[in-house]
Coordinates of C-alpha atoms and ligand atoms in Angstrom, one line a residue:
M1 CA -0.2 -0.1 -0.3
T2 CA 2.9 2.4 0.9
S3 CA 6.8 2.8 0.3
N4 CA 6.3 4.4 4.4
Q5 CA 6.9 2.0 7.1
A6 CA 5.8 4.6 9.9
L7 CA 2.5 4.5 7.5
A8 CA 1.9 1.2 7.2
D9 CA 2.5 0.5 11.5
W10 CA 0.4 2.8 11.9
V11 CA -2.2 1.9 9.6
R12 CA -2.0 -1.6 10.7
D13 CA -2.6 -0.4 14.8
V14 CA -5.3 1.7 14.1
A15 CA -7.0 -1.1 12.3
A16 CA -6.6 -3.9 15.4
L17 CA -7.5 -0.5 17.9
T18 CA -10.8 -0.4 15.7
Q19 CA -11.6 -3.8 14.2
P20 CA -13.0 -2.0 10.7
D21 CA -14.3 -4.4 8.0
R22 CA -12.3 -3.0 5.2
I23 CA -9.6 -0.7 4.7
H24 CA -9.6 1.1 1.6
W25 CA -6.4 3.7 0.6
C26 CA -7.4 6.2 -0.8
D27 CA -6.2 7.9 -4.6
G28 CA -8.3 10.5 -5.2
S29 CA -9.4 8.8 -7.9
Q30 CA -12.6 10.7 -9.8
A31 CA -14.0 7.3 -10.2
E32 CA -13.1 6.5 -6.6
Y33 CA -15.1 9.7 -5.5
D34 CA -18.0 8.9 -7.0
A35 CA -17.5 5.7 -5.8
L36 CA -18.4 7.1 -2.6
I37 CA -21.2 9.6 -4.2
A38 CA -23.1 6.1 -5.1
D39 CA -22.1 4.4 -1.3
M40 CA -23.9 7.6 0.3
L41 CA -27.1 7.9 -1.8
Q42 CA -26.9 4.1 -1.2
T43 CA -26.8 4.1 2.4
G44 CA -28.5 8.2 2.7
T45 CA -25.8 9.5 4.4
L46 CA -26.5 12.2 1.4
I47 CA -29.0 12.9 -1.2
E48 CA -29.6 13.6 -4.4
L49 CA -30.8 17.1 -5.5
D50 CA -32.0 17.8 -8.9
Q51 CA -29.4 16.4 -10.6
E52 CA -31.4 18.6 -14.4
T53 CA -30.1 21.8 -12.6
R54 CA -27.3 21.2 -10.4
P55 CA -25.4 18.6 -11.5
R56 CA -23.9 16.5 -9.5
C57 CA -24.2 18.4 -6.3
Y58 CA -26.4 17.0 -3.5
L59 CA -26.9 17.5 0.2
H60 CA -26.5 15.7 4.0
R61 CA -27.9 15.8 6.3
S62 CA -26.0 15.2 10.1
D63 CA -27.3 14.5 13.2
P64 CA -29.2 17.1 14.8
S65 CA -26.4 16.9 18.1
D66 CA -23.7 17.4 15.2
V67 CA -23.6 21.0 13.7
A68 CA -20.8 22.7 14.4
R69 CA -17.4 22.9 15.9
T70 CA -17.4 22.0 19.6
E71 CA -15.0 23.7 20.8
H72 CA -15.3 22.7 24.1
L73 CA -14.6 18.7 23.2
T74 CA -11.5 19.8 21.9
F75 CA -8.3 20.3 23.4
V76 CA -3.8 20.4 23.5
C77 CA -2.5 18.4 25.0
T78 CA 1.1 19.0 25.6
P79 CA 3.0 17.1 28.4
E80 CA 3.4 21.0 30.1
R81 CA -0.5 22.0 31.2
D82 CA 1.4 25.7 30.4
D83 CA 2.1 24.4 26.8
A84 CA -1.7 25.1 25.5
G85 CA -1.7 28.2 27.5
P86 CA -4.9 29.6 29.2
N87 CA -6.4 30.1 25.5
N88 CA -7.2 26.1 24.7
Q89 CA -8.3 23.1 27.0
W90 CA -5.3 20.9 28.1
M91 CA -5.0 17.8 29.0
D92 CA -2.4 15.4 30.3
P93 CA -1.0 13.3 26.6
T94 CA -1.4 10.8 28.7
E95 CA -5.2 10.2 30.3
A96 CA -5.8 11.6 26.6
H97 CA -5.1 8.7 24.8
A98 CA -5.5 6.6 27.1
K99 CA -9.4 8.3 27.4
V100 CA -9.7 8.7 23.2
D101 CA -7.8 4.7 23.0
A102 CA -11.1 3.2 25.1
L103 CA -13.8 5.3 22.3
F104 CA -11.9 4.4 18.9
A105 CA -11.3 0.5 20.6
G106 CA -14.2 -1.2 18.1
A107 CA -14.9 1.8 16.6
M108 CA -14.5 1.0 13.4
R109 CA -17.3 -2.1 13.3
G110 CA -19.6 -3.1 10.3
R111 CA -16.9 0.3 8.7
T112 CA -14.7 0.9 6.1
L113 CA -12.0 2.2 7.2
Y114 CA -10.5 5.3 4.6
V115 CA -7.1 6.0 4.6
V116 CA -7.3 10.1 2.9
P117 CA -3.2 10.7 2.2
Y118 CA -3.3 15.0 1.0
C119 CA -1.1 17.9 0.9
M120 CA -2.7 20.5 2.8
G121 CA -0.7 23.1 -0.1
P122 CA 0.8 23.7 -4.0
L123 CA 2.2 19.6 -3.8
D124 CA 5.5 21.0 -5.4
S125 CA 4.9 24.3 -2.6
P126 CA 8.4 23.8 0.0
L127 CA 5.7 25.4 1.8
A128 CA 3.1 23.1 1.9
R129 CA 3.0 19.9 3.9
C130 CA 1.0 17.0 4.1
G131 CA -1.0 14.5 6.1
V132 CA -3.1 11.4 6.3
E133 CA -6.1 10.7 7.9
I134 CA -7.8 8.0 8.6
T135 CA -11.8 8.1 9.0
D136 CA -14.8 5.8 8.9
S137 CA -16.6 8.6 7.0
P138 CA -17.5 8.1 3.2
Y139 CA -18.5 11.6 3.8
V140 CA -15.3 13.0 5.0
A141 CA -13.4 11.3 2.7
A142 CA -15.2 13.1 -0.3
S143 CA -15.1 15.8 1.8
M144 CA -11.3 15.8 1.5
R145 CA -10.8 15.1 -1.7
I146 CA -12.3 19.0 -3.0
M147 CA -11.6 20.3 0.9
T148 CA -7.5 18.7 0.8
R149 CA -4.5 17.8 -2.7
M150 CA -6.5 14.6 -1.6
G151 CA -4.6 11.2 -3.0
R152 CA -1.7 9.7 -5.1
P153 CA 0.6 12.2 -5.2
A154 CA 0.3 13.5 -1.8
L155 CA 0.8 10.0 -1.1
E156 CA 4.0 10.3 -3.0
R157 CA 5.5 13.4 -1.6
I158 CA 4.7 12.2 2.6
E159 CA 6.8 8.3 0.6
R160 CA 9.3 11.1 -0.6
E161 CA 9.2 13.3 2.4
G162 CA 9.1 11.0 4.8
S163 CA 7.3 13.3 7.8
F164 CA 2.3 13.7 7.9
V165 CA 0.9 15.2 10.4
R166 CA -1.5 11.6 11.4
G167 CA -5.3 12.6 11.8
L168 CA -7.9 9.7 13.0
H169 CA -11.1 9.9 12.9
S170 CA -13.9 8.7 13.7
L171 CA -18.0 9.1 13.8
G172 CA -17.8 6.7 16.7
D173 CA -21.9 6.8 18.1
L174 CA -22.2 11.1 17.0
D175 CA -23.1 10.9 21.5
P176 CA -22.1 14.6 22.3
E177 CA -20.8 12.3 25.8
R178 CA -18.3 10.7 23.4
R179 CA -17.3 13.5 21.7
F180 CA -13.7 14.5 22.4
I181 CA -10.7 16.3 19.6
M182 CA -7.9 15.5 20.6
H183 CA -4.2 17.4 18.6
F184 CA -1.1 16.4 20.2
P185 CA 1.5 19.1 18.8
Q186 CA 5.1 17.4 19.8
E187 CA 3.9 14.1 17.7
L188 CA 2.0 16.3 15.0
L189 CA -0.8 13.8 15.4
I190 CA -4.9 14.6 16.2
K191 CA -8.0 12.3 17.3
S192 CA -11.5 13.2 16.7
I193 CA -14.2 10.9 17.5
G194 CA -18.2 11.5 17.7
S195 CA -18.0 14.1 14.9
G196 CA -18.7 14.1 12.2
Y197 CA -18.9 18.0 11.2
G198 CA -16.3 19.6 8.9
G199 CA -14.3 22.1 11.7
N200 CA -14.3 18.0 13.1
A201 CA -13.2 16.5 11.2
L202 CA -12.1 17.5 8.1
L203 CA -9.1 16.9 10.3
G204 CA -6.6 18.8 7.1
K205 CA -8.8 22.1 8.2
K206 CA -8.8 23.7 11.5
C207 CA -6.5 20.7 13.1
H208 CA -3.6 20.0 10.8
A209 CA -3.8 23.3 9.1
L210 CA -4.4 26.0 11.9
R211 CA -4.1 24.6 16.0
I212 CA -0.8 21.7 14.6
A213 CA 0.7 24.5 11.4
S214 CA 0.7 27.0 14.5
Y215 CA 2.4 25.1 16.2
Q216 CA 5.4 23.4 13.6
A217 CA 5.0 27.0 11.6
R218 CA 6.2 28.5 15.5
Q219 CA 9.6 26.1 15.5
E220 CA 9.6 26.4 11.3
G221 CA 9.7 30.3 11.8
W222 CA 6.0 30.6 9.6
L223 CA 3.0 32.2 10.8
A224 CA 0.3 29.5 10.3
E225 CA -3.6 31.9 10.7
H226 CA -6.9 31.7 10.4
M227 CA -6.8 34.1 6.7
L228 CA -8.8 34.7 4.3
I229 CA -5.9 35.6 1.1
M230 CA -7.3 37.7 -2.1
G231 CA -4.7 40.0 -4.1
V232 CA -6.8 43.6 -5.1
E233 CA -6.1 44.9 -9.2
D234 CA -5.9 48.3 -10.3
P235 CA -7.8 50.2 -12.9
Q236 CA -3.4 50.1 -13.6
G237 CA -3.1 46.3 -12.9
R238 CA -1.3 46.9 -10.3
L239 CA -1.8 44.2 -8.4
H240 CA -2.3 43.3 -4.8
Y241 CA -2.2 41.0 -1.8
I242 CA -4.3 40.6 1.1
A243 CA -4.6 38.7 4.1
A244 CA -7.0 39.0 6.6
A245 CA -7.9 37.6 10.1
F246 CA -11.2 37.0 10.7
P247 CA -13.8 35.5 12.9
S248 CA -15.5 31.7 11.9
A249 CA -19.0 33.3 9.6
C250 CA -17.3 36.3 9.4
G251 CA -17.5 37.2 6.2
K252 CA -14.2 35.1 4.5
T253 CA -15.4 34.1 1.5
N254 CA -17.7 37.4 1.1
M255 CA -14.4 38.7 1.0
A256 CA -12.3 36.9 -0.4
M257 CA -14.3 36.8 -3.6
L258 CA -15.9 40.4 -3.5
I259 CA -17.5 41.8 -6.1
P260 CA -16.7 45.3 -7.1
P261 CA -19.5 47.7 -7.1
V262 CA -19.7 49.1 -10.2
E263 CA -18.1 52.3 -10.0
Y264 CA -15.3 50.8 -9.9
R265 CA -14.9 49.4 -12.8
G266 CA -10.7 48.1 -14.4
W267 CA -10.3 46.6 -10.2
K268 CA -11.0 43.3 -10.1
I269 CA -10.3 40.3 -7.3
H270 CA -7.5 37.6 -7.4
T271 CA -9.3 35.1 -5.2
I272 CA -6.6 33.0 -3.9
G273 CA -8.7 31.4 -0.3
D274 CA -10.7 31.9 1.7
D275 CA -10.3 30.4 5.5
I276 CA -6.2 30.3 6.6
A277 CA -3.0 31.7 5.0
W278 CA 0.3 30.0 5.3
L279 CA 3.5 32.8 5.9
H280 CA 6.4 33.0 5.4
V281 CA 9.3 35.7 5.5
G282 CA 10.6 35.5 1.7
D283 CA 14.6 36.3 1.5
D284 CA 13.0 39.6 0.1
G285 CA 12.3 40.3 3.2
R286 CA 8.7 40.0 2.2
L287 CA 5.6 37.7 3.7
W288 CA 5.0 35.5 1.4
A289 CA 1.0 33.7 1.5
I290 CA -0.1 30.5 0.4
N291 CA -3.5 29.1 0.7
P292 CA -3.5 25.4 2.5
E293 CA -6.6 24.2 0.6
A294 CA -8.0 23.3 -2.1
G295 CA -11.7 24.3 -1.1
F296 CA -14.4 26.2 1.1
F297 CA -16.6 24.6 3.9
G298 CA -18.7 28.5 3.2
V299 CA -21.7 29.6 5.2
A300 CA -24.5 29.6 3.0
P301 CA -27.2 31.3 4.8
G302 CA -27.1 34.7 3.9
T303 CA -25.4 34.0 0.1
S304 CA -27.2 35.7 -2.7
R305 CA -26.2 37.2 -6.8
H306 CA -26.8 40.8 -3.9
T307 CA -24.0 40.1 -1.3
N308 CA -22.4 37.4 -3.4
A309 CA -22.6 36.4 -6.9
N310 CA -18.9 34.5 -7.9
A311 CA -20.2 32.2 -4.2
V312 CA -24.0 31.2 -6.2
D313 CA -22.6 30.3 -9.0
M314 CA -20.2 28.0 -7.7
L315 CA -22.9 26.2 -6.2
Q316 CA -24.9 25.0 -9.1
H317 CA -22.8 22.4 -9.5
D318 CA -20.0 19.3 -7.9
T319 CA -21.0 20.3 -4.6
I320 CA -22.0 19.0 -1.5
F321 CA -24.5 21.0 0.2
T322 CA -24.2 20.8 4.3
N323 CA -27.5 21.1 7.2
V324 CA -29.9 23.8 4.5
A325 CA -32.9 22.9 2.6
M326 CA -34.6 22.5 -0.1
T327 CA -37.6 23.4 -2.3
A328 CA -40.1 21.0 -3.4
D329 CA -38.6 20.9 -6.7
R330 CA -34.6 19.4 -5.2
R331 CA -32.9 22.6 -5.5
P332 CA -30.7 23.8 -2.1
W333 CA -32.0 26.7 -0.8
W334 CA -31.0 29.1 2.9
E335 CA -32.4 32.3 4.1
G336 CA -31.2 34.8 2.1
L337 CA -31.0 32.7 -0.9
S338 CA -34.6 33.7 -2.1
D339 CA -37.8 34.4 -1.6
E340 CA -39.9 30.5 -2.2
T341 CA -40.7 29.5 0.5
P342 CA -39.0 25.5 0.5
A343 CA -40.8 22.3 1.1
F344 CA -38.0 21.1 3.6
D345 CA -36.0 22.1 6.4
W346 CA -31.9 20.8 7.3
Q347 CA -33.9 18.3 9.8
G348 CA -35.7 16.9 6.1
R349 CA -39.0 18.0 8.0
P350 CA -41.7 19.4 5.5
Y351 CA -40.8 23.6 6.5
D352 CA -42.5 25.0 9.2
P353 CA -41.9 28.4 10.5
A354 CA -42.7 27.4 14.4
N355 CA -39.7 25.1 13.9
G356 CA -37.0 27.4 13.2
P357 CA -34.7 28.8 10.2
A358 CA -35.2 25.9 7.6
A359 CA -31.4 25.7 6.7
H360 CA -29.6 25.6 9.7
P361 CA -27.2 28.5 10.5
N362 CA -24.3 27.1 9.6
S363 CA -25.2 25.0 7.4
R364 CA -22.8 25.4 4.1
F365 CA -21.1 24.9 1.0
T366 CA -18.0 22.1 0.0
V367 CA -16.5 23.6 -3.1
S368 CA -13.4 23.0 -5.0
A369 CA -11.5 26.7 -5.1
K370 CA -11.1 26.0 -8.7
Q371 CA -15.2 26.7 -10.3
C372 CA -15.0 30.8 -8.4
P373 CA -15.2 32.2 -11.1
S374 CA -12.7 34.6 -9.4
W375 CA -10.5 31.9 -8.7
S376 CA -6.7 32.7 -9.5
P377 CA -4.3 30.3 -10.4
A378 CA -1.7 32.2 -8.4
A379 CA -3.1 29.7 -6.0
E380 CA -1.3 27.2 -7.0
L381 CA 1.9 29.3 -7.6
A382 CA 4.3 27.5 -5.0
S383 CA 6.7 31.0 -4.1
G384 CA 3.2 31.6 -2.8
V385 CA 1.7 35.2 -3.1
P386 CA 3.6 38.2 -1.6
I387 CA 1.1 40.0 1.1
T388 CA 1.4 44.0 0.8
A389 CA -1.0 44.9 3.7
I390 CA -2.5 42.2 7.0
I391 CA -6.7 43.1 8.2
F392 CA -7.7 41.5 11.5
G393 CA -11.0 42.6 11.6
G394 CA -14.4 41.8 13.6
R395 CA -18.4 41.5 14.2
R396 CA -18.5 44.5 16.6
A397 CA -21.7 47.0 17.4
S398 CA -20.2 49.4 18.9
L399 CA -16.9 50.7 19.3
A400 CA -14.0 49.6 16.0
P401 CA -14.2 51.8 13.7
L402 CA -15.0 50.5 9.8
V403 CA -11.1 51.0 9.3
L404 CA -8.0 51.4 11.1
E405 CA -4.2 52.2 10.5
A406 CA -1.3 50.5 13.1
K407 CA 1.4 52.8 13.7
S408 CA 4.0 50.2 13.6
W409 CA 4.0 46.3 13.1
Q410 CA 4.1 45.7 17.1
H411 CA 1.4 48.2 17.3
G412 CA -0.5 45.3 14.7
V413 CA -0.7 42.8 16.2
L414 CA -1.9 44.1 19.4
M415 CA -4.6 45.3 17.5
G416 CA -4.3 42.2 16.5
A417 CA -4.4 40.2 21.0
A418 CA -7.2 42.6 21.2
M419 CA -9.4 41.7 18.9
A420 CA -13.8 40.9 19.8
S421 CA -15.8 39.4 18.6
E422 CA -19.6 38.2 18.4
T423 CA -19.8 34.8 18.5
T424 CA -21.8 33.1 15.9
A425 CA -23.5 29.6 15.0
A426 CA -20.2 28.3 13.5
A427 CA -19.3 27.3 16.4
T428 CA -21.8 25.5 19.7
G429 CA -23.0 27.8 22.2
K430 CA -25.0 31.7 22.6
V431 CA -25.0 33.3 19.6
G432 CA -24.1 37.5 19.8
V433 CA -21.4 37.1 22.8
T434 CA -18.9 39.5 22.5
R435 CA -15.9 38.0 23.9
R436 CA -12.1 38.7 22.5
D437 CA -10.8 36.7 20.1
P438 CA -7.3 37.1 19.3
M439 CA -5.7 37.5 15.6
A440 CA -9.7 35.2 14.9
M441 CA -7.1 32.3 16.2
Q442 CA -8.7 32.3 19.6
P443 CA -9.8 28.9 19.0
F444 CA -7.3 27.5 16.4
C445 CA -3.8 28.5 17.6
G446 CA -2.3 24.8 19.2
Y447 CA -0.3 26.6 21.3
H448 CA 0.1 29.6 24.7
F449 CA -1.2 33.7 23.3
G450 CA 1.6 33.8 25.2
D451 CA 4.7 32.7 23.3
Y452 CA 2.0 32.9 19.7
W453 CA 2.2 37.1 19.8
A454 CA 5.8 36.5 20.9
H455 CA 6.5 34.8 17.9
W456 CA 4.3 37.5 16.0
L457 CA 6.6 40.1 16.8
A458 CA 9.7 37.5 16.0
T459 CA 8.4 37.5 12.7
G460 CA 8.0 41.3 12.7
A461 CA 11.3 41.9 12.9
R462 CA 12.5 39.5 9.8
L463 CA 10.7 41.2 8.1
S464 CA 12.8 44.0 6.0
K465 CA 9.2 44.7 3.8
A466 CA 6.3 44.3 6.3
P467 CA 3.4 44.3 5.2
G468 CA 0.1 46.9 6.5
I469 CA -1.5 45.7 9.2
Y470 CA -4.6 47.0 9.8
Q471 CA -7.8 47.3 11.2
V472 CA -11.8 46.7 9.7
N473 CA -15.3 46.6 12.2
W474 CA -18.0 45.5 8.7
F475 CA -20.3 45.1 10.7
R476 CA -21.2 48.9 13.4
R477 CA -24.4 49.6 13.9
D478 CA -27.2 53.1 15.5
A479 CA -28.2 53.1 19.1
Q480 CA -31.1 51.7 16.9
G481 CA -29.5 48.2 15.7
R482 CA -29.0 49.2 11.8
F483 CA -26.1 48.8 9.8
L484 CA -23.8 51.9 9.1
W485 CA -22.4 50.3 6.7
P486 CA -23.6 48.0 3.2
G487 CA -19.7 45.8 3.9
Y488 CA -19.1 43.6 0.9
G489 CA -18.9 44.9 -2.2
E490 CA -18.6 48.3 -0.9
N491 CA -15.5 46.8 1.6
L492 CA -13.5 47.5 -1.8
R493 CA -13.4 50.9 -1.1
V494 CA -12.3 50.4 2.1
L495 CA -9.5 47.8 0.8
K496 CA -8.4 51.0 -1.6
W497 CA -7.9 52.9 0.4
I498 CA -5.2 50.3 3.1
I499 CA -3.9 50.0 -1.1
E500 CA -3.5 53.8 -1.5
R501 CA -1.5 54.1 2.1
C502 CA 0.8 51.1 1.9
Q503 CA 1.2 53.4 -1.1
G504 CA 1.9 56.5 0.9
A505 CA -0.5 57.8 -1.9
V506 CA -3.0 58.9 1.4
D507 CA -3.3 61.2 3.9
A508 CA -4.3 60.2 7.2
A509 CA -5.8 61.1 11.2
H510 CA -3.4 60.0 13.5
T511 CA -4.9 59.4 16.9
P512 CA -3.4 56.5 19.7
V513 CA -5.3 53.5 18.6
G514 CA -4.1 53.8 15.0
N515 CA -4.9 57.0 12.1
L516 CA -7.8 56.4 10.7
P517 CA -9.6 57.7 6.9
L518 CA -10.0 61.7 7.0
R519 CA -12.8 62.6 5.8
G520 CA -13.5 61.5 2.1
G521 CA -9.7 59.1 2.2
I522 CA -13.2 56.0 1.7
D523 CA -14.6 57.6 -1.9
L524 CA -18.2 56.4 -1.3
T525 CA -18.9 57.8 -5.3
G526 CA -22.2 55.8 -6.2
L527 CA -23.1 55.0 -2.2
D528 CA -25.8 56.2 0.0
V529 CA -23.9 56.2 3.4
S530 CA -25.0 59.9 4.5
H531 CA -21.8 61.7 5.8
D532 CA -22.4 61.2 9.8
D533 CA -22.6 58.0 9.1
M534 CA -19.2 58.1 7.8
R535 CA -17.7 60.1 10.2
E536 CA -19.1 58.3 13.5
L537 CA -18.3 55.5 11.2
T538 CA -14.0 56.6 11.0
H539 CA -14.1 58.5 14.4
I540 CA -13.2 57.2 17.7
D541 CA -14.5 57.9 21.1
P542 CA -11.4 58.3 23.1
Q543 CA -13.3 57.8 26.7
A544 CA -15.1 54.3 25.7
W545 CA -11.4 53.4 24.0
L546 CA -9.6 53.5 27.4
T547 CA -12.5 51.8 28.5
E548 CA -11.6 49.1 26.3
M549 CA -8.0 49.3 26.8
D550 CA -7.9 49.1 30.4
E551 CA -9.7 46.0 29.2
V552 CA -7.5 44.2 27.1
A553 CA -4.8 45.2 29.6
G554 CA -7.3 42.7 32.1
F555 CA -7.0 40.6 29.1
L556 CA -3.6 40.7 28.1
H557 CA -2.3 40.5 32.3
G558 CA -4.6 36.9 32.5
F559 CA -2.0 34.4 30.2
G560 CA 0.4 35.8 32.4
P561 CA 4.1 36.1 32.6
R562 CA 4.8 34.2 28.6
V563 CA 3.0 37.7 26.2
P564 CA 6.1 40.3 25.4
Q565 CA 6.2 42.9 27.9
V566 CA 6.2 45.3 24.1
L567 CA 3.0 44.3 24.0
H568 CA 1.9 45.8 27.5
D569 CA 4.1 48.5 26.5
E570 CA 2.3 49.3 23.6
R571 CA -0.1 48.7 25.6
E572 CA -0.1 51.5 27.8
R573 CA 1.7 54.2 25.2
V574 CA -2.0 53.8 23.5
S575 CA -3.6 54.2 26.9
H576 CA -1.6 57.0 27.8
G577 CA -2.6 59.2 24.3
L578 CA -5.8 58.3 25.2
R579 CA -6.0 59.9 29.0
N580 CA -3.9 63.1 27.3
I581 CA -7.0 64.0 24.6
T582 CA -9.4 62.4 27.3
A583 CA -7.8 65.0 30.0
G584 CA -7.4 67.3 26.8
Ligands
SAT601 O1 -15.5 23.7 11.1 S1 -15.2 25.2 10.0 O2 -13.8 25.0 11.5 O3 -13.6 24.1 9.7 C1 -15.2 26.9 10.0 C2 -15.2 27.8 11.0 O4 -16.4 27.5 11.7 O5 -14.3 28.6 10.2
MN602 MN1 -12.8 29.6 9.7

């Protein structure tokens, strides 16, 4: 099956523990994918959508208790508790292995064990890394073919290089009481049981490409981040690549494939990735990024011709939908798509508004990135793409302005560390609660945040041409709860300002919390945003920010002595400046 003895031994040992009926080594071929689909249609794991209008589109309905990431069941298991940090749930590795291995024992009886070799990043890229996921879920095996470079070529690279991240996954009995997502960074190992949901089960994604990779990246001198990557081409044909971090379900997919407003003729968006960026310091002193993924696992609700026409186009064929609703003629449907009324909700019940939304708020589509009309072949470049600007964003009804520019790399790291956002349906738990989510990595950083911020600072010090760092907020509301900014394609107006700032082409208003657009700095041509709203969006309230900075101080101190002093100093600089304003 493989010339890699470690892999062969591991598969043998796992099979001895889990007792599958069959073992299948995935080659990643179309025939294999078709067979997986046929099998799932037969067992009811997939439902066929209307093949006439939606060729090769299928619907998967997950267990109703298994619809989002379960952060409270996710652990980082390092020998030293402090290495996982207060930002992770920790379990002693020996205890964690014993606990999950007991659940894995016999878990695959009656099922097929799929060996899924995959590569995160272009197959020929030195920045890419390989992994092997063992799973008993054909839905996971098929989804991994969409989301990663899966199959033979990945196995060949593993056989050449010898190293790979191991991920063991079983649906188990889907009981939330027996669900664990365990990470063993030192062993480059993941064990996940009891969930078939994307972020818990497609182990190449959050488990490998963020939690394990962030740990590996620190050791090897790079960064694994929860960021989209997009190219913005201006009418002069100049291409500027942007990496932007937002928490789950805050619009990364929409932004990555943004459609320029009509006034922006000549501007073009090049989509590289919508969720994860691996960032490396290049020999030229610039920061270079690859998207380790090959597909999108995007949030369906709210996606429409108006908000994201590129996504609607790419979802017309060859897509697996999870937990969306269905119309009477078997087309996928979700809230915000159209004013039609669906026939069936996400659980397959006849649609009744009394049961809540028709599509689950965290319902998803899984689709190859190449199907996106704005997908860029630069996503396949072994070198990655050079980054002009880094953006941190959150969902905040108040306080945070539309855009803010960091004064330096250190200040930008503080900005990222201090990010806060309202929680979304992407994780189980209450929605709409504002929580700190540093660099949008709260659920995904595989080690202590104090060490992580120190690593960010050290990375910046190696960049002679560091990207500018910005903070954005598309979700600001007025006292009545109305959004002040239209968002979606109009966000290009903010990106234009950011690019102009990076080129030194426009001035800004300097404040202690960062630099803001001057009046007229954000182009509003053709846009229905009043000057009062724009002032509100590009203005900071020093008193409220002083309170915010006090909270940030407390938050940083909560991470103890591993937090770099530079961050405390930077925070004090901001607070001091704000005190001068409020006193004056
Ligand atoms: O479920 S995933 O973790 O893959 C998506 C997300 O929450 O960002
Ligand atoms: Mn994400």
